[in-house]
XYZ file of C-alpha atoms in Angstrom:
684
model
C -75.991 315.723 0.762
C -79.703 316.512 0.587
C -81.680 314.166 2.765
C -84.271 313.642 0.059
C -81.909 312.951 -2.858
C -81.253 309.294 -3.900
C -78.508 308.032 -1.613
C -76.745 305.842 -4.153
C -73.004 305.522 -4.266
C -71.540 307.141 -7.384
C -68.455 304.924 -7.222
C -70.461 301.706 -7.091
C -72.731 302.828 -9.946
C -69.754 303.653 -12.175
C -68.109 300.327 -11.270
C -71.254 298.412 -12.168
C -71.598 300.348 -15.443
C -67.980 299.543 -16.373
C -68.529 295.845 -15.628
C -71.681 295.874 -17.751
C -69.849 297.485 -20.684
C -67.073 294.928 -20.400
C -69.579 292.108 -20.410
C -71.527 293.577 -23.313
C -68.483 293.937 -25.555
C -67.267 290.486 -24.549
C -70.497 288.653 -25.481
C -70.952 287.304 -29.013
C -73.240 289.250 -31.305
C -75.944 286.592 -31.315
C -76.049 286.630 -27.489
C -77.267 290.218 -27.091
C -78.206 291.320 -30.562
C -81.686 292.190 -31.734
C -84.585 293.999 -30.112
C -86.474 292.750 -27.054
C -89.374 291.540 -29.174
C -87.039 289.710 -31.585
C -85.326 287.961 -28.685
C -88.690 287.049 -27.139
C -89.925 285.599 -30.459
C -86.683 283.667 -30.905
C -87.020 282.164 -27.451
C -90.624 281.182 -28.106
C -89.528 279.349 -31.258
C -86.647 277.675 -29.410
C -88.948 276.489 -26.637
C -91.501 275.111 -29.128
C -88.898 273.384 -31.337
C -89.239 269.572 -31.242
C -85.479 269.058 -31.027
C -85.028 271.531 -28.173
C -82.461 270.545 -25.568
C -84.434 269.634 -22.414
C -81.508 270.639 -20.164
C -81.645 274.217 -21.453
C -85.426 274.630 -21.277
C -85.457 276.035 -17.668
C -82.784 278.605 -18.520
C -84.589 279.675 -21.690
C -87.856 279.965 -19.765
C -86.158 282.116 -17.108
C -84.657 284.332 -19.797
C -88.045 284.636 -21.517
C -89.732 285.778 -18.293
C -87.027 288.408 -17.691
C -87.268 289.738 -21.257
C -91.068 289.958 -21.078
C -90.818 291.911 -17.785
C -88.371 294.312 -19.458
C -90.735 294.729 -22.389
C -93.682 295.467 -20.103
C -91.585 297.915 -18.066
C -90.449 299.655 -21.245
C -94.051 300.020 -22.450
C -95.318 301.489 -19.177
C -92.185 303.315 -17.996
C -93.232 306.713 -19.325
C -96.697 306.353 -17.819
C -95.281 305.171 -14.484
C -92.826 308.069 -14.308
C -95.678 310.495 -15.012
C -97.828 308.810 -12.371
C -95.055 308.934 -9.772
C -94.319 312.574 -10.594
C -97.846 313.633 -9.643
C -99.081 313.994 -6.080
C -102.562 314.307 -4.754
C -103.374 317.956 -4.047
C -103.724 319.043 -0.455
C -107.075 319.702 1.094
C -108.407 323.166 0.548
C -107.156 325.389 3.331
C -109.700 327.240 5.423
C -108.316 330.666 6.413
C -110.423 330.560 9.581
C -108.572 327.508 10.947
C -104.842 328.367 10.868
C -103.874 325.732 13.451
C -105.615 322.929 11.559
C -104.004 324.097 8.297
C -100.519 323.984 9.793
C -101.170 320.563 11.272
C -102.468 319.237 7.924
C -99.288 320.391 6.183
C -97.085 318.882 8.895
C -99.056 315.636 8.628
C -98.384 315.586 4.884
C -94.685 316.141 5.589
C -94.707 313.113 7.906
C -96.349 311.043 5.163
C -93.789 312.222 2.602
C -90.952 311.321 4.952
C -92.380 307.849 5.567
C -92.852 307.173 1.837
C -89.370 308.486 1.091
C -87.824 306.211 3.704
C -89.555 303.205 2.157
C -88.462 304.138 -1.371
C -84.918 304.726 -0.138
C -84.769 301.232 1.348
C -86.098 299.794 -1.893
C -83.561 301.795 -3.898
C -80.730 300.489 -1.701
C -81.847 296.891 -2.230
C -82.209 297.398 -6.002
C -78.754 298.974 -6.225
C -77.168 296.084 -4.330
C -78.941 293.547 -6.543
C -77.895 295.441 -9.667
C -74.233 295.473 -8.648
C -74.351 291.735 -7.912
C -75.986 291.055 -11.310
C -73.392 293.200 -13.096
C -70.540 291.363 -11.417
C -72.109 288.030 -12.351
C -72.502 289.273 -15.905
C -68.819 290.213 -16.099
C -67.751 286.810 -14.780
C -69.960 284.938 -17.266
C -68.759 287.133 -20.106
C -65.181 286.221 -19.271
C -66.027 282.520 -19.247
C -67.895 282.832 -22.548
C -64.974 284.664 -24.173
C -62.516 281.964 -23.073
C -64.701 279.235 -24.508
C -65.112 281.114 -27.799
C -61.339 281.717 -28.120
C -60.384 278.117 -27.417
C -63.122 276.212 -29.304
C -64.242 278.731 -31.873
C -67.899 278.575 -30.687
C -69.756 279.764 -27.639
C -70.971 277.447 -24.890
C -74.761 277.515 -25.156
C -75.407 277.132 -21.394
C -72.889 279.826 -20.478
C -74.351 282.089 -23.132
C -77.870 281.694 -21.740
C -76.634 282.462 -18.210
C -74.878 285.566 -19.505
C -78.014 286.716 -21.340
C -80.066 286.173 -18.161
C -77.567 288.231 -16.138
C -77.596 290.983 -18.801
C -81.401 291.077 -18.873
C -81.596 291.119 -15.076
C -79.161 294.049 -14.939
C -81.181 296.011 -17.491
C -84.424 295.224 -15.634
C -82.939 296.465 -12.362
C -81.802 299.649 -14.113
C -85.387 300.280 -15.203
C -86.662 299.744 -11.638
C -83.973 302.046 -10.233
C -85.067 304.741 -12.663
C -88.680 304.358 -11.507
C -87.765 304.612 -7.814
C -85.487 307.568 -8.526
C -88.377 309.303 -10.312
C -90.555 308.682 -7.275
C -87.920 310.196 -4.980
C -87.591 313.245 -7.207
C -91.367 313.673 -7.076
C -91.271 313.319 -3.281
C -88.500 315.925 -3.067
C -90.451 318.370 -5.221
C -93.643 317.835 -3.282
C -91.873 318.269 0.036
C -90.344 321.531 -1.108
C -93.819 322.731 -2.136
C -95.295 321.807 1.248
C -92.389 323.452 3.087
C -92.867 326.620 1.051
C -96.613 326.612 1.728
C -95.998 326.059 5.429
C -93.476 328.877 5.573
C -95.860 331.226 3.756
C -98.668 330.712 6.268
C -99.283 333.805 8.398
C -98.340 333.575 12.065
C -101.916 333.540 13.355
C -102.945 332.234 16.749
C -105.506 329.502 17.192
C -109.067 330.620 16.595
C -112.444 329.482 17.795
C -112.991 327.970 14.358
C -110.043 325.653 15.015
C -111.664 324.344 18.179
C -115.080 324.079 16.502
C -113.713 322.214 13.490
C -111.734 319.874 15.689
C -114.728 319.260 17.950
C -116.950 318.430 14.977
C -114.371 316.022 13.547
C -113.858 314.230 16.864
C -117.607 314.037 17.487
C -118.131 312.455 14.087
C -115.390 309.904 14.722
C -116.816 309.148 18.167
C -120.271 308.525 16.682
C -118.807 306.236 14.008
C -116.826 304.315 16.616
C -119.880 303.944 18.850
C -121.853 302.577 15.896
C -118.984 300.263 15.016
C -118.799 299.052 18.629
C -122.494 298.167 18.558
C -122.022 296.283 15.309
C -119.018 294.382 16.685
C -120.886 293.491 19.861
C -123.766 292.107 17.809
C -121.294 290.218 15.638
C -119.705 288.624 18.687
C -123.087 287.547 20.046
C -123.900 285.986 16.695
C -120.559 284.142 16.534
C -120.952 282.944 20.116
C -124.452 281.682 19.360
C -123.245 279.830 16.245
C -120.405 278.224 18.193
C -122.777 276.749 20.798
C -123.441 273.486 18.966
C -123.714 270.018 20.509
C -120.443 268.208 21.033
C -121.473 265.304 18.795
C -122.013 267.727 15.884
C -118.718 269.491 16.356
C -115.252 268.592 15.094
C -111.887 269.789 16.371
C -111.418 271.867 13.246
C -114.839 273.516 13.519
C -114.138 274.272 17.192
C -110.859 275.917 16.155
C -112.741 278.005 13.580
C -115.254 279.159 16.218
C -112.398 280.009 18.576
C -110.663 282.149 15.958
C -113.898 283.890 15.018
C -114.549 284.741 18.665
C -110.958 285.978 18.986
C -111.454 288.211 15.939
C -114.672 289.637 17.425
C -113.036 290.217 20.823
C -110.050 291.895 19.200
C -112.318 294.190 17.218
C -114.280 295.180 20.335
C -111.079 295.781 22.296
C -109.538 297.945 19.575
C -112.794 299.860 19.083
C -113.002 300.676 22.785
C -109.359 301.682 22.744
C -110.014 303.966 19.767
C -112.877 305.612 21.689
C -110.515 306.173 24.623
C -107.958 307.603 22.205
C -110.566 310.119 21.028
C -110.763 311.505 24.579
C -106.984 311.502 24.733
C -106.782 313.367 21.442
C -109.247 315.962 22.766
C -106.954 316.637 25.734
C -103.893 316.868 23.499
C -105.535 319.342 21.143
C -107.014 321.331 24.024
C -103.548 321.740 25.495
C -102.053 322.645 22.105
C -104.710 325.235 21.232
C -104.545 326.738 24.715
C -100.775 327.127 24.462
C -101.051 328.641 20.988
C -103.579 331.190 22.237
C -102.013 332.188 25.561
C -98.369 330.965 25.353
C -98.848 329.777 28.918
C -95.574 328.485 30.367
C -97.366 326.040 32.653
C -99.034 324.406 29.638
C -95.657 324.009 27.926
C -94.103 322.389 31.001
C -97.082 320.080 31.494
C -96.900 319.025 27.847
C -93.194 318.261 28.167
C -93.788 316.094 31.226
C -96.952 314.446 29.903
C -95.523 313.529 26.482
C -92.894 310.868 27.473
C -95.396 308.876 29.536
C -98.055 309.027 26.834
C -95.577 308.208 24.059
C -94.225 305.226 25.989
C -97.738 303.865 26.552
C -98.738 304.228 22.905
C -95.431 302.737 21.750
C -95.871 299.701 23.989
C -99.375 299.173 22.617
C -98.198 299.542 19.028
C -95.326 297.090 19.596
C -97.760 294.580 21.090
C -100.034 294.847 18.072
C -97.051 294.472 15.740
C -96.049 291.277 17.532
C -99.645 290.072 17.263
C -99.684 290.829 13.540
C -96.418 288.927 13.033
C -97.833 285.943 14.905
C -101.007 286.028 12.820
C -98.974 286.094 9.605
C -97.127 282.966 10.714
C -100.393 281.267 11.656
C -101.936 282.148 8.294
C -98.925 280.652 6.548
C -99.211 277.464 8.608
C -102.944 277.294 7.941
C -102.247 276.907 4.226
C -100.785 273.480 4.960
C -104.146 271.779 5.442
C -104.799 268.087 5.518
C -106.810 266.141 2.946
C -109.764 265.713 5.326
C -110.409 269.464 5.618
C -113.106 270.839 3.349
C -112.639 273.956 1.272
C -115.323 275.891 3.091
C -113.784 275.060 6.490
C -110.350 276.111 5.325
C -111.780 279.339 3.888
C -113.572 280.084 7.186
C -110.391 279.583 9.226
C -108.345 281.637 6.815
C -110.967 284.415 6.854
C -111.004 284.499 10.690
C -107.217 284.791 10.868
C -107.150 287.388 8.088
C -109.829 289.410 9.925
C -107.705 289.394 13.085
C -104.696 290.477 11.067
C -106.559 293.349 9.392
C -107.897 294.575 12.741
C -104.460 294.353 14.344
C -103.007 296.358 11.468
C -105.783 298.937 11.874
C -104.905 299.188 15.556
C -101.252 299.711 14.661
C -102.245 302.545 12.341
C -104.401 304.100 15.078
C -101.531 304.058 17.596
C -99.104 305.394 14.991
C -101.547 308.179 14.085
C -101.566 309.384 17.683
C -97.791 309.073 17.908
C -97.425 311.154 14.754
C -99.825 313.765 16.153
C -97.834 313.990 19.381
C -94.597 314.302 17.405
C -96.030 317.132 15.287
C -97.337 319.051 18.277
C -94.066 318.459 20.130
C -92.091 319.981 17.267
C -94.512 322.912 17.212
C -94.178 323.419 20.965
C -90.393 323.251 20.887
C -90.193 325.606 17.902
C -92.295 328.166 19.733
C -90.282 327.627 22.915
C -87.059 328.435 21.022
C -88.542 331.783 19.949
C -89.625 332.763 23.462
C -88.431 335.964 25.076
C -86.309 335.923 28.203
C -89.328 336.762 30.340
C -91.217 333.781 28.901
C -88.197 331.526 29.452
C -88.049 332.692 33.072
C -91.755 331.971 33.444
C -91.191 328.510 31.960
C -88.378 327.808 34.419
C -90.582 329.001 37.289
C -93.448 326.791 36.137
C -91.082 323.818 35.874
C -89.888 324.405 39.426
C -93.471 324.680 40.679
C -94.459 321.415 39.021
C -91.394 319.614 40.394
C -92.103 320.950 43.873
C -95.727 319.890 43.557
C -94.724 316.392 42.464
C -92.260 316.144 45.349
C -94.913 317.431 47.752
C -97.367 314.719 46.602
C -94.748 311.944 46.473
C -96.094 308.903 48.312
C -93.648 307.424 50.808
C -95.830 304.563 52.004
C -99.485 303.647 52.543
C -101.286 302.760 55.751
C -104.372 300.547 55.943
C -107.121 302.075 58.079
C -110.549 300.740 58.964
C -113.382 303.137 58.145
C -117.009 302.795 59.289
C -119.345 303.450 56.347
C -122.985 303.249 57.393
C -122.316 300.527 59.925
C -120.061 298.539 57.630
C -116.340 298.227 58.296
C -114.185 298.923 55.278
C -110.399 298.866 55.072
C -108.983 301.697 52.983
C -105.383 302.595 52.226
C -104.263 306.112 53.069
C -101.041 307.354 51.542
C -98.348 309.139 53.522
C -96.764 311.780 51.291
C -93.856 314.144 51.677
C -96.282 317.048 52.015
C -98.041 315.386 54.932
C -94.733 314.632 56.624
C -93.723 318.295 56.309
C -97.136 319.704 57.171
C -97.535 317.725 60.405
C -94.349 319.054 62.152
C -95.156 322.618 61.074
C -98.650 322.348 62.515
C -97.203 320.728 65.626
C -94.669 323.536 66.138
C -97.367 326.159 65.750
C -99.584 324.219 68.161
C -96.790 323.891 70.742
C -96.093 327.612 70.539
C -99.789 328.400 70.996
C -100.032 325.835 73.814
C -97.127 327.439 75.655
C -98.695 330.866 75.360
C -102.128 329.602 76.449
C -100.625 327.701 79.414
C -98.663 330.782 80.506
C -101.729 333.025 80.201
C -103.913 330.541 82.105
C -101.339 330.231 84.885
C -101.031 333.996 85.194
C -104.838 334.331 85.296
C -105.090 331.687 88.019
C -102.371 333.363 90.062
C -104.241 336.615 89.931
C -107.590 335.072 90.802
C -106.592 332.376 93.308
C -103.322 333.681 94.761
C -101.455 330.475 93.853
C -97.868 330.053 94.953
C -95.135 329.756 92.362
C -94.626 326.018 92.800
C -98.237 325.077 92.246
C -98.468 327.586 89.391
C -95.520 325.984 87.604
C -97.017 322.525 88.165
C -100.382 323.603 86.728
C -98.618 325.270 83.804
C -96.707 322.086 83.013
C -99.823 319.926 83.145
C -101.802 322.339 80.999
C -98.968 322.566 78.523
C -98.626 318.760 78.399
C -102.346 318.251 77.770
C -102.489 320.967 75.125
C -99.321 319.622 73.495
C -100.875 316.152 73.241
C -104.046 317.606 71.741
C -101.980 319.632 69.250
C -100.015 316.532 68.275
C -103.195 314.591 67.499
C -104.782 317.585 65.757
C -101.709 318.176 63.598
C -101.749 314.540 62.462
C -105.459 314.777 61.649
C -105.120 318.071 59.765
C -102.115 316.722 57.829
C -104.064 313.579 56.893
C -101.737 311.122 58.643
C -103.729 308.308 60.284
C -102.763 307.145 63.758
C -102.395 303.638 62.351
C -99.077 304.786 60.860
C -97.654 304.890 64.399
C -99.121 301.606 65.568
C -95.844 299.780 65.004
C -94.040 302.368 67.161
C -96.275 301.575 70.150
C -95.580 297.882 69.710
C -91.839 298.484 69.522
C -91.928 300.602 72.680
C -93.925 297.959 74.531
C -91.508 295.206 73.522
C -88.434 297.284 74.286
C -89.739 298.235 77.732
C -89.704 294.570 78.678
C -86.045 294.194 77.713
C -84.455 297.052 79.560
C -85.673 300.374 78.232
C -84.455 301.923 81.429
C -80.805 301.641 80.396
C -81.600 302.895 76.907
C -83.436 305.976 78.193
C -80.605 306.590 80.605
C -78.086 306.692 77.785
C -80.391 308.819 75.644
C -80.799 311.427 78.379
C -77.037 311.364 79.051
C -76.385 311.911 75.350
C -78.725 314.899 75.314
C -76.919 316.332 78.352
C -73.570 315.870 76.657
C -74.816 317.584 73.517
C -76.191 320.476 75.567
C -73.333 320.959 78.072
C -70.563 320.020 75.602
C -67.900 318.884 78.091
C -65.946 317.697 75.074
C -66.241 318.107 71.340
C -65.415 316.046 68.267
C -61.653 315.697 67.954
C -60.862 316.302 71.644
C -58.455 313.876 73.308
C -59.952 312.550 76.527
C -59.123 309.942 79.141
C -61.821 307.720 80.632
C -60.289 305.340 83.111
C -57.387 303.627 81.348
C -58.676 304.519 77.859
C -57.195 307.499 76.091
C -58.144 308.628 72.606
C -59.841 311.139 70.344
C -63.609 311.648 70.261
C -64.792 310.570 66.812
C -68.567 310.665 67.239
C -71.123 311.715 69.855
C -74.422 309.913 69.457
C -77.513 309.924 71.645
C -76.800 306.465 73.021
C -73.001 306.147 72.916
C -69.860 308.009 71.884
C -66.978 306.649 69.807
C -63.365 306.974 71.058
C -60.372 306.107 68.838
C -57.153 305.279 70.734
C -53.543 305.530 69.584
C -53.682 302.014 68.072
C -56.519 303.084 65.749
C -59.121 300.933 67.513
C -62.523 302.511 68.087
C -64.407 301.958 71.328
C -68.084 302.690 71.978
C -68.648 304.106 75.458
C -72.248 304.530 76.711
C -73.090 308.142 77.400
C -74.172 307.334 80.959
C -70.582 306.321 81.785
C -69.257 309.593 80.350
C -71.712 311.533 82.503
C -71.184 309.563 85.731
C -67.408 308.891 85.469
C -64.451 311.238 85.753
C -63.446 312.346 82.269
C -60.153 314.096 81.631
C -60.249 316.390 78.590
C -56.639 316.849 77.552
C -57.363 319.183 74.638
C -60.318 321.092 75.999
C -58.644 324.490 75.574
C -55.579 323.604 73.501
C -54.291 320.575 71.659
C -50.678 321.220 72.721
C -49.477 319.280 75.793
C -46.115 319.327 77.560
C -44.141 316.149 78.319
C -40.915 315.655 80.323
C -37.930 313.296 80.437
C -35.378 312.875 83.280
C -31.728 312.285 82.267
C -28.856 311.662 84.725
C -25.194 311.969 83.648
C -21.891 311.661 85.485
C -20.813 314.537 87.745
C -17.705 315.326 85.671
C -19.762 315.982 82.480
C -19.948 319.516 81.062
C -23.392 320.809 82.111
C -23.645 323.340 79.255
C -22.703 320.706 76.696
C -25.310 318.306 78.035
C -27.985 321.031 78.007
C -27.198 321.982 74.382
C -27.092 318.334 73.298
C -30.474 317.518 74.805
C -32.107 320.580 73.253
C -30.695 319.773 69.780
C -31.846 316.154 69.982
C -35.401 317.250 70.914
C -35.488 319.670 67.999
C -34.477 316.934 65.556
C -37.532 314.795 66.301
C -40.229 315.366 63.696
C -43.217 315.232 66.038
C -41.787 317.513 68.718
C -43.132 321.047 68.260
C -40.669 323.809 67.539
C -42.998 326.322 69.164
C -42.921 326.336 72.179
C -39.214 325.523 72.125
C -37.941 322.414 73.923
C -36.380 323.394 77.241
C -33.665 321.723 79.353
C -33.248 322.363 83.087
C -30.614 321.211 85.565
C -32.738 320.023 88.445
C -30.124 318.552 90.840
C -26.476 317.498 91.139
C -24.193 315.841 93.682
C -20.705 314.399 93.745
C -21.784 311.378 91.687
C -24.288 312.697 89.089
C -26.169 315.556 87.474
C -29.972 315.377 86.873
C -31.485 317.187 83.844
C -35.171 317.651 82.880
C -36.099 317.840 79.164
C -39.487 319.493 78.578
C -41.037 319.224 75.075
C -44.491 319.857 73.590
C -46.613 317.576 71.410
C -49.771 318.226 69.417
C -52.262 315.693 70.724
C -53.905 313.573 68.087
C -55.304 310.093 68.056
C -52.257 308.834 66.122
C -49.682 310.528 68.425
C -48.382 308.175 71.132
C -46.307 310.107 73.734
C -44.686 306.876 74.941
C -43.382 306.116 71.471
C -41.968 309.628 71.139
C -40.362 309.465 74.623
C -38.741 306.164 73.660
C -37.399 307.679 70.430
C -35.951 310.653 72.306
C -34.256 308.457 74.887
C -32.640 306.351 72.161
C -31.461 309.505 70.389
C -30.129 310.935 73.680
C -28.252 307.706 74.448
C -26.628 307.769 71.026
C -25.758 311.467 71.358
C -24.166 310.962 74.783
C -22.045 308.125 73.450
C -20.872 310.217 70.503
C -20.011 313.134 72.837
C -18.269 310.660 75.193
C -20.493 311.692 78.059
C -20.964 308.914 80.559
C -24.426 308.422 82.046
C -24.632 308.370 85.831
C -24.464 305.056 87.597
C -27.725 303.759 88.989
């Protein structure tokens, strides 16, 4: 369905028409017969009759008003349709300003869309009211027909209600036709504007565009400046008039002065805001004309990022003014309920002050909406041109987007530091921001400075050795001191060049001083031990180690402590100094497979080969015993009372593998297997 066609439901219209026909054929002839003028004259006579029924006078008056409205609509309907079918011609297009011409046509399209939306809402309301009136007409016609069939005459009250419903339905039909004519005119005009816009040549922005725009904005700025001066003078006058002695003032006159001052303040505020919007509009147009001339990808990306913030700000301001206008409407309505002691001139002054505030608020709403519409038009223009970009331009746009994002991330403020600055002998506290760029720049400068310091210290040491014949020990000592001093200077210089004040590290010095009093020695000891562990790597993450009676897997190696998880799943933090100073057994340093053994003694009369095979099969059946290497059984010793076998099996060492649990399982399985094979264990 065309967006600009009347969105009325065909089914509902046909239903309403059928109900109206039913009602019309059901009404008596005298109820709907005659022309509009005849019915109006008959009602006038009925209302002026001396024996007129007083109970029916309101209904007859209501019917008379509806019929007169229908008559007036019928007289002017042709003229109204002709008036709605015409549209004001567009401004004459200047071929030297193609950008302004396109924007004027797009602005007219926005106006057409807004008017069409309003007419569509009105058409929807009229259609709903017409359907309700038609249904009421059908119901009244049915009641009137029942009364006529049973009593042989029509009920006068029901007949009047039916005639009112019939007249209301016809009146709504006339209004629907007028609104439909307006929508058809809007559709035709929109098609003309779209055709004109499509026929415009694809010309880039010219200098005439910028000149014309500059002249228009300058004129508006001058008018606003003049208006601001007038409003300022008006406020001074109102303030002077409000300064009257308390004994000559009344609460109502004080309220009038307050509202007049509020109206003056609102006008000044909105005028200043309009002047600021002129500068904003200059920037918007400058960006748009620059992009139209050069198709610069950076301009497109900046516009895309700048638009949401600007739109949100203007929308918030417009919503505030709309709320203010709604409040003023309510206050104006309440002001109509004045007391008997209030004079007419006082009431008129209060009403005028509130109405002035309302008109200025509505003007501010229009100003904000004008800028929002301009941004929407330019956004559509930008996006339309972006869709027609070549792949090289799209790549440039993506590159510009990445550059802007990187720049924003580089300038992202992490925190601010207050620093005292001496300005001509006066102490001033200023806030200096710490950004991501400064955080990245400082280490890079520090690394470069440390590299240069190392080279300078080495060169200076070599030069001193050649000149002074220094021994190696003293040369290394001098080199370390020189390197330390230069490294400190480079650290301070890198912070200064990066723009990071030393006050940002003031809290670190305080923390170090406090921690030193509570045992920093142990902390530094663990830190150094952790660094040694990370450098030497006596064990790695996942290795199974034994420290004293604790056995488990290494889960984490930190600078201060390491985390060990035992076979029960409990995690233990062991300080790194203990791991460095104590004896640590790394079970899985080279391999995670470890051999375990069991000793089994059976009676001397048992078959040795059978026992060996049985033990090997039982070991293979256990799920955690590795199949490679194979479990092995050895006969270690025998005498006249017993035979001693050794079962060797291999396990993959993990934190959840408990060799004692597996050995217990194997012994239980071996005991059951010996009983089934009727092999008697050796006596103790």
